[in-house]
Short mmCIF file of C-alpha atoms in Angstrom, two decimals:
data_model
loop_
_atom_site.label_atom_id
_atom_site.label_comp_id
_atom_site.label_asym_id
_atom_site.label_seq_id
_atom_site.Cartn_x
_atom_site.Cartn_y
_atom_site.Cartn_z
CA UNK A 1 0.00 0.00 0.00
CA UNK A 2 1.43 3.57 -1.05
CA UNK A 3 0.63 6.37 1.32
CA UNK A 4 -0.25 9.98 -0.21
CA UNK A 5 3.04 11.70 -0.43
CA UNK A 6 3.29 14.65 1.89
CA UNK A 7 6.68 15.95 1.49
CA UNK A 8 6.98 18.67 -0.58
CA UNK A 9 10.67 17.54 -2.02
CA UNK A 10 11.50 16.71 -5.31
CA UNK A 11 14.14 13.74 -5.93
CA UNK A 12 15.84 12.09 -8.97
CA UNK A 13 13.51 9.62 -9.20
CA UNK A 14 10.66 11.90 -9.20
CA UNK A 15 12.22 13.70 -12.24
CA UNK A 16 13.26 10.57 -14.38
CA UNK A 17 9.17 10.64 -14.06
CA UNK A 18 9.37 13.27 -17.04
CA UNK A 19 11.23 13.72 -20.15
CA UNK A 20 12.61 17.33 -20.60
CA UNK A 21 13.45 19.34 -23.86
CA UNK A 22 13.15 23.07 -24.11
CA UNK A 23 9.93 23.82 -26.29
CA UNK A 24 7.88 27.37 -26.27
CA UNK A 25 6.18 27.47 -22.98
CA UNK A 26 3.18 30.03 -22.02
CA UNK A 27 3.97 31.90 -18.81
CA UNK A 28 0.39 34.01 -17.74
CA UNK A 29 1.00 36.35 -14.51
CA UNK A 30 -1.93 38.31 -13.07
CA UNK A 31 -1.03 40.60 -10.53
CA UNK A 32 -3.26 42.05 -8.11
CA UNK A 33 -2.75 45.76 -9.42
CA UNK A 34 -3.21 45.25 -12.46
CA UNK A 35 -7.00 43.97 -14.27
CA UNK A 36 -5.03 42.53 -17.75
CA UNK A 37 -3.42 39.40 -17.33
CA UNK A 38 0.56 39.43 -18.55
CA UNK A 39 1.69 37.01 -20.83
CA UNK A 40 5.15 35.84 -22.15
CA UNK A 41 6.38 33.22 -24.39
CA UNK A 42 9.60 31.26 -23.17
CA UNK A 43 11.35 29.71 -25.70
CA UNK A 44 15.17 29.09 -24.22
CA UNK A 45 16.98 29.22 -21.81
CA UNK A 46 18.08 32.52 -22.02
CA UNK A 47 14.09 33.45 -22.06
CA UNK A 48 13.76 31.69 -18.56
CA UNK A 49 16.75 33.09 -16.87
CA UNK A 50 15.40 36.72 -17.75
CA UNK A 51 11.96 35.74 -16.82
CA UNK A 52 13.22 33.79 -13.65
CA UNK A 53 14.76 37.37 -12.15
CA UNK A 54 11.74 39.10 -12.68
CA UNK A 55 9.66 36.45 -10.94
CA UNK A 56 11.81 36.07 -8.21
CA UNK A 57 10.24 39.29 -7.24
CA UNK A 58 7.07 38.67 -8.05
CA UNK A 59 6.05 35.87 -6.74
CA UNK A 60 6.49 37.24 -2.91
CA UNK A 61 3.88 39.35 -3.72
CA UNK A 62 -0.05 38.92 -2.24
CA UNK A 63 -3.01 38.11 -4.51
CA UNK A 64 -1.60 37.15 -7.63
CA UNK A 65 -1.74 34.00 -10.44
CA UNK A 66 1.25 32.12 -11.67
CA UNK A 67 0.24 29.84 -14.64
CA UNK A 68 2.90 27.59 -16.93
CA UNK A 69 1.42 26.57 -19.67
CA UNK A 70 3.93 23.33 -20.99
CA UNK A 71 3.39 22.66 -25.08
CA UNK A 72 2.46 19.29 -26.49
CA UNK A 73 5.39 17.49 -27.67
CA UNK A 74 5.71 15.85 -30.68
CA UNK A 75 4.37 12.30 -31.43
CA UNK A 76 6.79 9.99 -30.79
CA UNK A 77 5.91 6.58 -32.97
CA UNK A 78 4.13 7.40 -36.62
CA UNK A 79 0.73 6.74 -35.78
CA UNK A 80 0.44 8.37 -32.87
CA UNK A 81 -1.57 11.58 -31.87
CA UNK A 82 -0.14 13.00 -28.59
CA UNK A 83 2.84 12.54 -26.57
CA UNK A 84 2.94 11.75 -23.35
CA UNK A 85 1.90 14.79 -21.13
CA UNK A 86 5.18 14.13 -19.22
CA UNK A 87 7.48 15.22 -21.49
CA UNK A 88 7.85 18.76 -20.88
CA UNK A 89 8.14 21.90 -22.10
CA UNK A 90 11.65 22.68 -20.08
CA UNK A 91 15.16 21.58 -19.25
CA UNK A 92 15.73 20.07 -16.10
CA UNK A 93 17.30 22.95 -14.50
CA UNK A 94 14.53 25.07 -15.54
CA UNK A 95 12.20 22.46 -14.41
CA UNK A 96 14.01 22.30 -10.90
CA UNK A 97 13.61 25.65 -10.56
CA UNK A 98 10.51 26.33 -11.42
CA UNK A 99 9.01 23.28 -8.26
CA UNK A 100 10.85 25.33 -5.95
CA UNK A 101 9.42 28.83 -7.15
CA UNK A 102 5.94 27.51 -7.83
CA UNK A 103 5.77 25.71 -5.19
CA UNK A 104 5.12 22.79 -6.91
CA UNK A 105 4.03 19.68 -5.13
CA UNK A 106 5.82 16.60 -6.27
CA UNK A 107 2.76 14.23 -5.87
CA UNK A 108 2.18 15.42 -9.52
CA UNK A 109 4.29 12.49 -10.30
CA UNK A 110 1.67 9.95 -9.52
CA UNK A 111 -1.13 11.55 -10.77
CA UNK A 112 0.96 11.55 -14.46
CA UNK A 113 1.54 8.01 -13.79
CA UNK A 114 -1.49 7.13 -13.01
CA UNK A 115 -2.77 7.57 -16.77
CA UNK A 116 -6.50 7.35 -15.60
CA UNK A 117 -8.71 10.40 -14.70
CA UNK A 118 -7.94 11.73 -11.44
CA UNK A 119 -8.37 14.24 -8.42
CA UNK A 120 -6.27 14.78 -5.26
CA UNK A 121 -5.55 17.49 -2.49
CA UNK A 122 -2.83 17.77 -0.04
CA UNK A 123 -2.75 20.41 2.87
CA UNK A 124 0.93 20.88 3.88
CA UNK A 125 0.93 22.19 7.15
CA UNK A 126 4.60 23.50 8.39
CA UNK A 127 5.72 25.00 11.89
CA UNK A 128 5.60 27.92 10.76
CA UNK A 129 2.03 29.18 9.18
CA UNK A 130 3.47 31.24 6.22
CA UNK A 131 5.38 28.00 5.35
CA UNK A 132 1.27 26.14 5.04
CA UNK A 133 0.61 25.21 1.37
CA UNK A 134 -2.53 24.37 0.19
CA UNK A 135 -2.24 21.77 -3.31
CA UNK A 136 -3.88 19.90 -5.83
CA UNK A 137 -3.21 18.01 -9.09
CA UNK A 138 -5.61 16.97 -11.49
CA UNK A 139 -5.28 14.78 -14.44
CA UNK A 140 -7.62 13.34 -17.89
CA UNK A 141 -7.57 10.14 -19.00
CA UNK A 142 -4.94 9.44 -21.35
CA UNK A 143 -6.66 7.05 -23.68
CA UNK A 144 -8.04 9.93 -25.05
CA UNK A 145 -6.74 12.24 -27.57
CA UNK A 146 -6.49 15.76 -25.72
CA UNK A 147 -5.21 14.64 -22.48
CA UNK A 148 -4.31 17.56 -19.77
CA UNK A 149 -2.43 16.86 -16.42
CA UNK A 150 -2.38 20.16 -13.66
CA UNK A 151 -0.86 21.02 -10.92
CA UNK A 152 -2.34 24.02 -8.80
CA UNK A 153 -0.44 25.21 -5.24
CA UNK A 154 -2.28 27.85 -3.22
CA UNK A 155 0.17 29.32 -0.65
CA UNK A 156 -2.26 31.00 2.44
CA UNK A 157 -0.09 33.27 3.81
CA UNK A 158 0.41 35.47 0.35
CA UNK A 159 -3.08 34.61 -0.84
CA UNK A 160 -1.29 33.45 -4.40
CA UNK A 161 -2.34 30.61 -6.49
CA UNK A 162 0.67 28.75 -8.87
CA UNK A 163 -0.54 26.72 -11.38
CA UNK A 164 1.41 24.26 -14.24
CA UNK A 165 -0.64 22.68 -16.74
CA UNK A 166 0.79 19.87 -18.92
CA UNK A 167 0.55 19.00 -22.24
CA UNK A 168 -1.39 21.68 -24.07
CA UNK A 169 -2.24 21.66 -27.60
CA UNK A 170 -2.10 25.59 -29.19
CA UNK A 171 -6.09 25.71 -28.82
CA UNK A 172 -6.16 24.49 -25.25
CA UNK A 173 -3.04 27.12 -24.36
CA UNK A 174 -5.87 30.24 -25.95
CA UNK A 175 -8.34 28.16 -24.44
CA UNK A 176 -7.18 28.44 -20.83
CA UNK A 177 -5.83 31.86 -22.04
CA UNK A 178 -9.55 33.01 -22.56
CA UNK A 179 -11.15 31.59 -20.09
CA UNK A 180 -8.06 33.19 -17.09
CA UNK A 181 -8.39 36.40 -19.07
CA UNK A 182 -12.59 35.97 -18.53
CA UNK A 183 -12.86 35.45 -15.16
CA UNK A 184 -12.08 38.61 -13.57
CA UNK A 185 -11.83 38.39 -9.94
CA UNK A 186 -12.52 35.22 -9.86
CA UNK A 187 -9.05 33.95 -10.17
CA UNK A 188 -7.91 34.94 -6.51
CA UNK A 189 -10.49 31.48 -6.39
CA UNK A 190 -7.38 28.80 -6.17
CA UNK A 191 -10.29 26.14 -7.17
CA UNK A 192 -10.99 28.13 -10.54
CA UNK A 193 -8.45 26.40 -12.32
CA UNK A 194 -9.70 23.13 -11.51
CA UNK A 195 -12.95 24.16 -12.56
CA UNK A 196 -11.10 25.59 -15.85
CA UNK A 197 -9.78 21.84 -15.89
CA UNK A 198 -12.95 20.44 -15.86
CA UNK A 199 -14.48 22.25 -18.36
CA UNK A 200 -12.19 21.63 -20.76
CA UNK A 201 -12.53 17.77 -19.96
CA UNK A 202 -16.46 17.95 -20.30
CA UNK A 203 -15.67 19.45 -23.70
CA UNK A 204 -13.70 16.80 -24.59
CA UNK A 205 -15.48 14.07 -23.63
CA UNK A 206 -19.44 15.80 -24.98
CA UNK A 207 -17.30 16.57 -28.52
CA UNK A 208 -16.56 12.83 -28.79
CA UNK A 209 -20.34 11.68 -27.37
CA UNK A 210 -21.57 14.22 -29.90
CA UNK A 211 -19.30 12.88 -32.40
CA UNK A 212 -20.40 9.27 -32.20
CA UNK A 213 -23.90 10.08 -32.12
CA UNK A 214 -23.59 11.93 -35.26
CA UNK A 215 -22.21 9.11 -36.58
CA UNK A 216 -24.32 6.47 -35.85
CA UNK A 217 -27.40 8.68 -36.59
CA UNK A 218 -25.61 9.00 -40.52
CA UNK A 219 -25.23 5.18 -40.40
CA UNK A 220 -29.11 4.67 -39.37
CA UNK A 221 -30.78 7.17 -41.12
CA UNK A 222 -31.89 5.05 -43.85
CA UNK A 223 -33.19 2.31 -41.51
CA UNK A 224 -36.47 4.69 -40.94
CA UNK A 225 -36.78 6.27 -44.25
CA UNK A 226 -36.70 3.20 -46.68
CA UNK A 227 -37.13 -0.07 -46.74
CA UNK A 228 -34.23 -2.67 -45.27
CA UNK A 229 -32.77 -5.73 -46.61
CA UNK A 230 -30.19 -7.12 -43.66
CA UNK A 231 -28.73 -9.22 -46.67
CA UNK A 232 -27.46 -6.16 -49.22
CA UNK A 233 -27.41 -3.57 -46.31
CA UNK A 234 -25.48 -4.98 -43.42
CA UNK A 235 -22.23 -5.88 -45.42
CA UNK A 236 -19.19 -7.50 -43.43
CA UNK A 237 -17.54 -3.62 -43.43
CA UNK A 238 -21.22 -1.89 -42.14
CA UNK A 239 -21.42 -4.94 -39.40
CA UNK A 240 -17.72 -3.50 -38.83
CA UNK A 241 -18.62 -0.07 -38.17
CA UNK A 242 -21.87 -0.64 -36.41
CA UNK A 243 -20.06 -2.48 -34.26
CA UNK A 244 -16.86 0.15 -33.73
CA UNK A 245 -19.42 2.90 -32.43
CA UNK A 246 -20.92 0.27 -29.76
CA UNK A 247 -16.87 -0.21 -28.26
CA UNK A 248 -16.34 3.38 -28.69
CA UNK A 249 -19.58 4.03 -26.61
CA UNK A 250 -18.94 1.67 -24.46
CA UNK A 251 -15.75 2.71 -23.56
CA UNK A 252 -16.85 6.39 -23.31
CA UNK A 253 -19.29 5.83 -21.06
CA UNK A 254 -16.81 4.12 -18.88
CA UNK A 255 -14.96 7.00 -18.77
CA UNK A 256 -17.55 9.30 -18.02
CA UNK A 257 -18.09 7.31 -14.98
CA UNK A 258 -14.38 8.01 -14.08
CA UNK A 259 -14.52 11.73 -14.58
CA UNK A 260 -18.23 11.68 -12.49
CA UNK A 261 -16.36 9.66 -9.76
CA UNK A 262 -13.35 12.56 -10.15
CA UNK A 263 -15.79 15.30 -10.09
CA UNK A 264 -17.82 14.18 -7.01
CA UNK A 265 -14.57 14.46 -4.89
CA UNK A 266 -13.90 17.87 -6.31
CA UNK A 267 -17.47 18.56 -4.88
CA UNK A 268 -16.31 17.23 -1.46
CA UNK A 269 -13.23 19.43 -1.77
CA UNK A 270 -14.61 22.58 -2.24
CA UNK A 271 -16.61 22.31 0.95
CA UNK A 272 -13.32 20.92 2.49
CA UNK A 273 -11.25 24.10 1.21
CA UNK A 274 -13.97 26.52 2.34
CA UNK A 275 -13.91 25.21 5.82
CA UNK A 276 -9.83 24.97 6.15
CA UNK A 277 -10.18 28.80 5.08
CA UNK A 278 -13.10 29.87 7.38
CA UNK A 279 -10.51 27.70 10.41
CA UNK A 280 -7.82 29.28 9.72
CA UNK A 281 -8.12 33.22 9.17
CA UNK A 282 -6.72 35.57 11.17
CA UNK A 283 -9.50 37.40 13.34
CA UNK A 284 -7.35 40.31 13.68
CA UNK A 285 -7.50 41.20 10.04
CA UNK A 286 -10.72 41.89 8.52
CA UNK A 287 -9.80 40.93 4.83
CA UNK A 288 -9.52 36.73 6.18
CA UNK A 289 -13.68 37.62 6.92
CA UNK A 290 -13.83 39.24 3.02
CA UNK A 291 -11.67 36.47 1.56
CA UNK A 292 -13.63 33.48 3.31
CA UNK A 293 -16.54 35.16 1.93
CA UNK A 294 -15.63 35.49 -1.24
CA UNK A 295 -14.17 32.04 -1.40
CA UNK A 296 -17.60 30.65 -0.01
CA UNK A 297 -19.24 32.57 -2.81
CA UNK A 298 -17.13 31.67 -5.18
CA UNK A 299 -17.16 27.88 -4.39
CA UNK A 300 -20.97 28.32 -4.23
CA UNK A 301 -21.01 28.84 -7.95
CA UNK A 302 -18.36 26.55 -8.38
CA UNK A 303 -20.62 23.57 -7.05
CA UNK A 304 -23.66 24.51 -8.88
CA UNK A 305 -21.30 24.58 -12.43
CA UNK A 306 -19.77 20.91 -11.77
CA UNK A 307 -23.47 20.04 -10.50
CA UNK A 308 -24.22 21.04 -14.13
CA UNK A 309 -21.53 19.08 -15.97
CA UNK A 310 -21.78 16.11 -14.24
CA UNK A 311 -25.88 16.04 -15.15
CA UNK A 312 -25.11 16.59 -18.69
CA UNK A 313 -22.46 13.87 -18.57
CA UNK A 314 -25.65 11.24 -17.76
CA UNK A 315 -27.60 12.80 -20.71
CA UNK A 316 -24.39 12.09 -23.07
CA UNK A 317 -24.04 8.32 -21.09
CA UNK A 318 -27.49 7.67 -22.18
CA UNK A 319 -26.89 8.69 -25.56
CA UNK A 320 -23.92 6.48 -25.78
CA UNK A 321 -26.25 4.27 -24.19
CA UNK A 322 -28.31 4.49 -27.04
CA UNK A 323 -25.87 3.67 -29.33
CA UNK A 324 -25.16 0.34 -27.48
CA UNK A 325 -28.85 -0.48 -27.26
CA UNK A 326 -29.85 0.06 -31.07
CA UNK A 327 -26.65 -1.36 -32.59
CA UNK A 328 -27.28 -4.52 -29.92
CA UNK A 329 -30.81 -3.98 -31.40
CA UNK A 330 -29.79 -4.52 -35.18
CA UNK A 331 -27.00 -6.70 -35.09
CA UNK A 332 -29.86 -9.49 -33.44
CA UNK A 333 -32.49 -8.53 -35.88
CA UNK A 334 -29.70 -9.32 -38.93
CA UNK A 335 -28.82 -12.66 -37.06
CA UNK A 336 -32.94 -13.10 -36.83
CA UNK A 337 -33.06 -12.25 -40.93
CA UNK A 338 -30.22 -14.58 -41.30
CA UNK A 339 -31.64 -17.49 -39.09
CA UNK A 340 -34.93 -16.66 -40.83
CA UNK A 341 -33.64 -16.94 -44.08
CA UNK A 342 -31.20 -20.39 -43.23
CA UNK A 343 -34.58 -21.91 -42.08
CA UNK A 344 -36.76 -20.95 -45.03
CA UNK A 345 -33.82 -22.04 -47.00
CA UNK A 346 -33.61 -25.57 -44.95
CA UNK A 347 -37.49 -26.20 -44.89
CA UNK A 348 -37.11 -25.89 -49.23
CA UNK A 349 -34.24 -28.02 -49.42
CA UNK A 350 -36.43 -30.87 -46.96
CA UNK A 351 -39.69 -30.22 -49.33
CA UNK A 352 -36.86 -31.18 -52.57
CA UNK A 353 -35.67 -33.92 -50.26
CA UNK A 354 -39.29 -35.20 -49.87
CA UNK A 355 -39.66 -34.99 -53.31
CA UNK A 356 -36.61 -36.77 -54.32
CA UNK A 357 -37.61 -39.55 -51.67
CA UNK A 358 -41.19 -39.56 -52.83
CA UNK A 359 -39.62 -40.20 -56.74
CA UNK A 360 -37.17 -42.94 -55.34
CA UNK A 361 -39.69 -45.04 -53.49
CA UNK A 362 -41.45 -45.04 -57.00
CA UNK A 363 -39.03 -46.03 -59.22
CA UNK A 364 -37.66 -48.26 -56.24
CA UNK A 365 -41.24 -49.97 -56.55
CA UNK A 366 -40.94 -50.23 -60.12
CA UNK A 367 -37.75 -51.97 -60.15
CA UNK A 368 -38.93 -54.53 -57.88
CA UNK A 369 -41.82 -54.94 -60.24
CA UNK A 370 -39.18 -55.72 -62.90
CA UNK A 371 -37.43 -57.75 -60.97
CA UNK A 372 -40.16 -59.98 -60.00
CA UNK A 373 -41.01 -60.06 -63.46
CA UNK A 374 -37.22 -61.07 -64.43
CA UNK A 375 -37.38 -63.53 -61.67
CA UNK A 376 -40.65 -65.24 -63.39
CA UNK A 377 -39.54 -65.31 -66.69
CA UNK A 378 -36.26 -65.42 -66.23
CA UNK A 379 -35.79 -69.54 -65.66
CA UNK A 380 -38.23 -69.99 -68.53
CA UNK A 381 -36.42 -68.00 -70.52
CA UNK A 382 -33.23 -69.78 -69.66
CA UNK A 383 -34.27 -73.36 -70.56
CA UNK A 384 -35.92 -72.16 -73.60
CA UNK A 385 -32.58 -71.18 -74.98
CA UNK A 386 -30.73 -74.22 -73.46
CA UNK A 387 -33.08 -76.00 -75.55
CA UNK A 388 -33.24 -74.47 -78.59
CA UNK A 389 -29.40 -75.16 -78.71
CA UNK A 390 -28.06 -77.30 -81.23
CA UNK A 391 -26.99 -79.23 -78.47
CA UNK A 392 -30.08 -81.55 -78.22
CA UNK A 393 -31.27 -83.44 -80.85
CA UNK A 394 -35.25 -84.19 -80.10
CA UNK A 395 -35.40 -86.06 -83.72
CA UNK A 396 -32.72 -88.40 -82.79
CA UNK A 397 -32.94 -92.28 -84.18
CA UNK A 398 -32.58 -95.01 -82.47
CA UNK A 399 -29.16 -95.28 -80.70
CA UNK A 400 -28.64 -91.85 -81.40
CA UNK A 401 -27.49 -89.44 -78.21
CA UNK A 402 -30.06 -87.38 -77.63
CA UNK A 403 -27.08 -84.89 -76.39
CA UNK A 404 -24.59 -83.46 -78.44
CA UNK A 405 -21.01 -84.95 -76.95
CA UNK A 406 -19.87 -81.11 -76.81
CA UNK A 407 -22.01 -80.20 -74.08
CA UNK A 408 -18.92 -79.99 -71.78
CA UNK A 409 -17.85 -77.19 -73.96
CA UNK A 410 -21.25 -74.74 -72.91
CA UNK A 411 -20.43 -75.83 -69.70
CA UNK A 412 -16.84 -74.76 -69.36
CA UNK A 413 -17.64 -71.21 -70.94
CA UNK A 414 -20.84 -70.65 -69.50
CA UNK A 415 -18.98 -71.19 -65.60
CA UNK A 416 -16.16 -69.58 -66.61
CA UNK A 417 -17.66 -66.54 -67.89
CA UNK A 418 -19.53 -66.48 -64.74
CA UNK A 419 -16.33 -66.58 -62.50
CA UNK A 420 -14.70 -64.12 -64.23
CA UNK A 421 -17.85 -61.66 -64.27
CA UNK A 422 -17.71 -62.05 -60.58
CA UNK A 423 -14.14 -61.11 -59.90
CA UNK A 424 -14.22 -58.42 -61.82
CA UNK A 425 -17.04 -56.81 -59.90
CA UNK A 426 -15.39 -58.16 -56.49
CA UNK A 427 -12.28 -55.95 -57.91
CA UNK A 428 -13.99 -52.72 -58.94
CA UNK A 429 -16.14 -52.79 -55.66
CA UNK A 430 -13.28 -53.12 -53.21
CA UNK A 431 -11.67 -50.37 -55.01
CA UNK A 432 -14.12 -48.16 -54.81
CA UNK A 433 -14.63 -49.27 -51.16
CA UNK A 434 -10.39 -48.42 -50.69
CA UNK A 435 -11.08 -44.92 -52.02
CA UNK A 436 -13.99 -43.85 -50.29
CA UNK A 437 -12.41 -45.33 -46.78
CA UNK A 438 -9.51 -42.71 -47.93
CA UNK A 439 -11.67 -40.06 -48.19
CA UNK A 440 -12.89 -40.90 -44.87
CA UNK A 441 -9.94 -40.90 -42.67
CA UNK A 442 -8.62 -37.96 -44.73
CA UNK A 443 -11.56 -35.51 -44.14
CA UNK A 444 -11.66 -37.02 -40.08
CA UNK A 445 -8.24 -35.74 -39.88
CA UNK A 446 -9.11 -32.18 -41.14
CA UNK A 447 -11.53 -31.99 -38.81
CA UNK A 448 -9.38 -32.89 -35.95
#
């Protein structure tokens, strides 16, 4: 069993967790006196060291947002549509540097390497309370195409939120630009950019539930408009497809169920984080009252928005739902056409059968009729010609043989020809016997 990591220390084998290689990385700074939110593109190195002695001021300061946004790498295998979200943006200096100025809590490693969708919160609490350090990490599935890891550290004592998100696309870095530049006040919320997170998941996953419907709905359409024939309409490559979108739904909806699960917690946590805040303000300043409030408010709305998603994720579950149920629906009513049509097919071939019974029985009737009739005429016929032969002699005089002395010779031929008639169909029997026992013991053995 692995306990939830509470130190705040990052080791080596916490960074061979991540692959490093300097890429253009988003840096978004919002400081309290100022509405606009600052942005700067770090490219280098040399970009990072000027940007790291600016910040080193900075970041002391009360009431503002830190936010890294790390680029997408580039596929690594042909094929492929994302890298990993662990291979970052940064060297591993910069990367070093950036934990210990952002605060950032090293428990980010699992969450990466966890590869599933999940939430987690950790309240550091130190000796000292300007040394307390409020964080979370959040991460999407990554069996998905789009997948987003984050990191958020809310330190109490400055009232500043530090945030790294990994992995981002160019649309999800203007994305989360937008939405950061959107929200106003809102972003002295440290919880906002979880809620951020999760908005950008719900669009992910309702663009691929919308996606699938769309699909199978294309696929369908002509199911209700015209007339059907499961034997020219459900080919091998439609049966294919048909039954693609039921795995892809099914698998969806499995993830929707993780991201629900996720999102419940996140419920749990906001009521969690309001209470640690209301616990621990200082009484003797009356901005804790004004900042509990406004957290309370804020996480009010927050609630009611993730209340939101997660209902809309069971309208998209029952959609994919859908998909399941109707393509379950057709593929049994094709095996019902095809079992349908094997039995109409089998019931014809017994009515020929019958028929080619019913025609056997009669000629088999009328051969017996001719063979009873060969067996009655046959001996008569057979000592007619034995005595029409010249053979006998009926007119004989007296002292005359009656029988020729060459009746030995009708004999001899007559048996003979006899014998030999008889081994030859002994031989061409047992051959044909040989041959079909071949056939036999060769077709057994195929089967085996």
């Amino acid at each position: 069993m692995e306990w939830p990591v509470e130190d705040m220390a990052w080791t080596n084998h916490d960074l061979r967790m991540f692959n490093f290689q300097a890429r253009p990385t988003v840096v978004l700074w919002k400081p309290e006196s100022d509405a606009t939110v600052i942005r700067a593109v770090l490219r280098d190195k040399i970009d990072w060291e000027n940007w790291f002695e600016n910040a080193s001021s900075t970041t002391s300061r009360g009431n503002e947002l830190h936010i890294a946004l790390c680029s997408r790498a580039e596929p690594i295998f042909e094929g492929e549509e994302d890298a990993p979200v662990s291979y970052l943006s940064v060297t591993r200096d910069t990367w070093e540097r950036l934990t210990r100025l952002f605060h950032i809590h090293r428990s980010i490693t699992r969450s990466i390497a966890r590869q599933v969708a999940c939430f987690s919160s950790f309240y550091v609490e130190e000796s000292k309370s300007t040394n307390s350090r409020i964080c979370f990490t959040a991460r999407m599935s990554k069996y998905l195409p789009r997948d987003l890891a984050l990191s958020v550290t809310y330190v109490p004592s400055i009232e500043s939120t530090f945030a790294v998100v990994y992995g981002c696309n160019e649309d999800q870095m203007q994305d989360f630009e937008k939405r950061i530049r959107e929200a106003g006040d809102k972003t002295k919320y440290p919880l906002l950019l979880i809620e951020i997170f999760a908005e950008l998941e719900r669009e992910r996953l309702v663009t691929m539930a919308d996606d699938l419907v769309d699909s199978f709905t294309l696929r369908s359409e002509h199911l209700e408009s015209g007339s059907w024939n499961p034997s020219t309409d459900m080919s091998n490559d439609k049966a294919k497809e048909y039954l693609s979108l039921c795995v892809q739904s099914r698998s969806l909806v499995d993830h929707m169920r993780a991201v629900k699960r996720q999102t419940s917690k996140l419920l749990t946590e906001i009521d969690e984080f309001g209470s640690y805040c209301a616990l621990h303000k200082n009484e003797e300043h009356h901005k804790e009252g004004k900042r509990v409030r406004r957290f309370k408010k804020a996480g009010f709305h927050m609630k009611k928005r993730l209340q939101d998603i997660m209902n809309e994720y069971d309208d998209k579950m029952d959609e994919c739902n859908m998909i399941v149920g109707n393509t379950t629906l057709a593929m049994q009513t094709v095996w019902n056409q095809i079992a349908r049509h094997d039995s109409d097919l089998n019931t014809r071939i017994a009515h020929a059968n019958t028929t080619v019974a019913m025609e056997a029985k009669r000629e088999g009737t009328q051969m017996k009729l001719i063979a009873l009739l060969g067996m009655v005429y046959l001996p008569f016929s057979s000592v007619a010609a034995i005595f029409s032969m010249d053979l006998f002699d009926w007119k004989a005089q007296d002292g005359d043989p009656v029988v020729s002395k060459y009746i030995w010779i009708f004999a001899v031929i007559a048996v003979g020809l006899t014998a030999i008639t008889f081994l030859v169909w002994h031989r061409i029997t047992s051959r044909h016997e040989r041959v079909a026992s071949k056939d036999v013991v060769e077709l057994q053995s195929k089967m085996a």
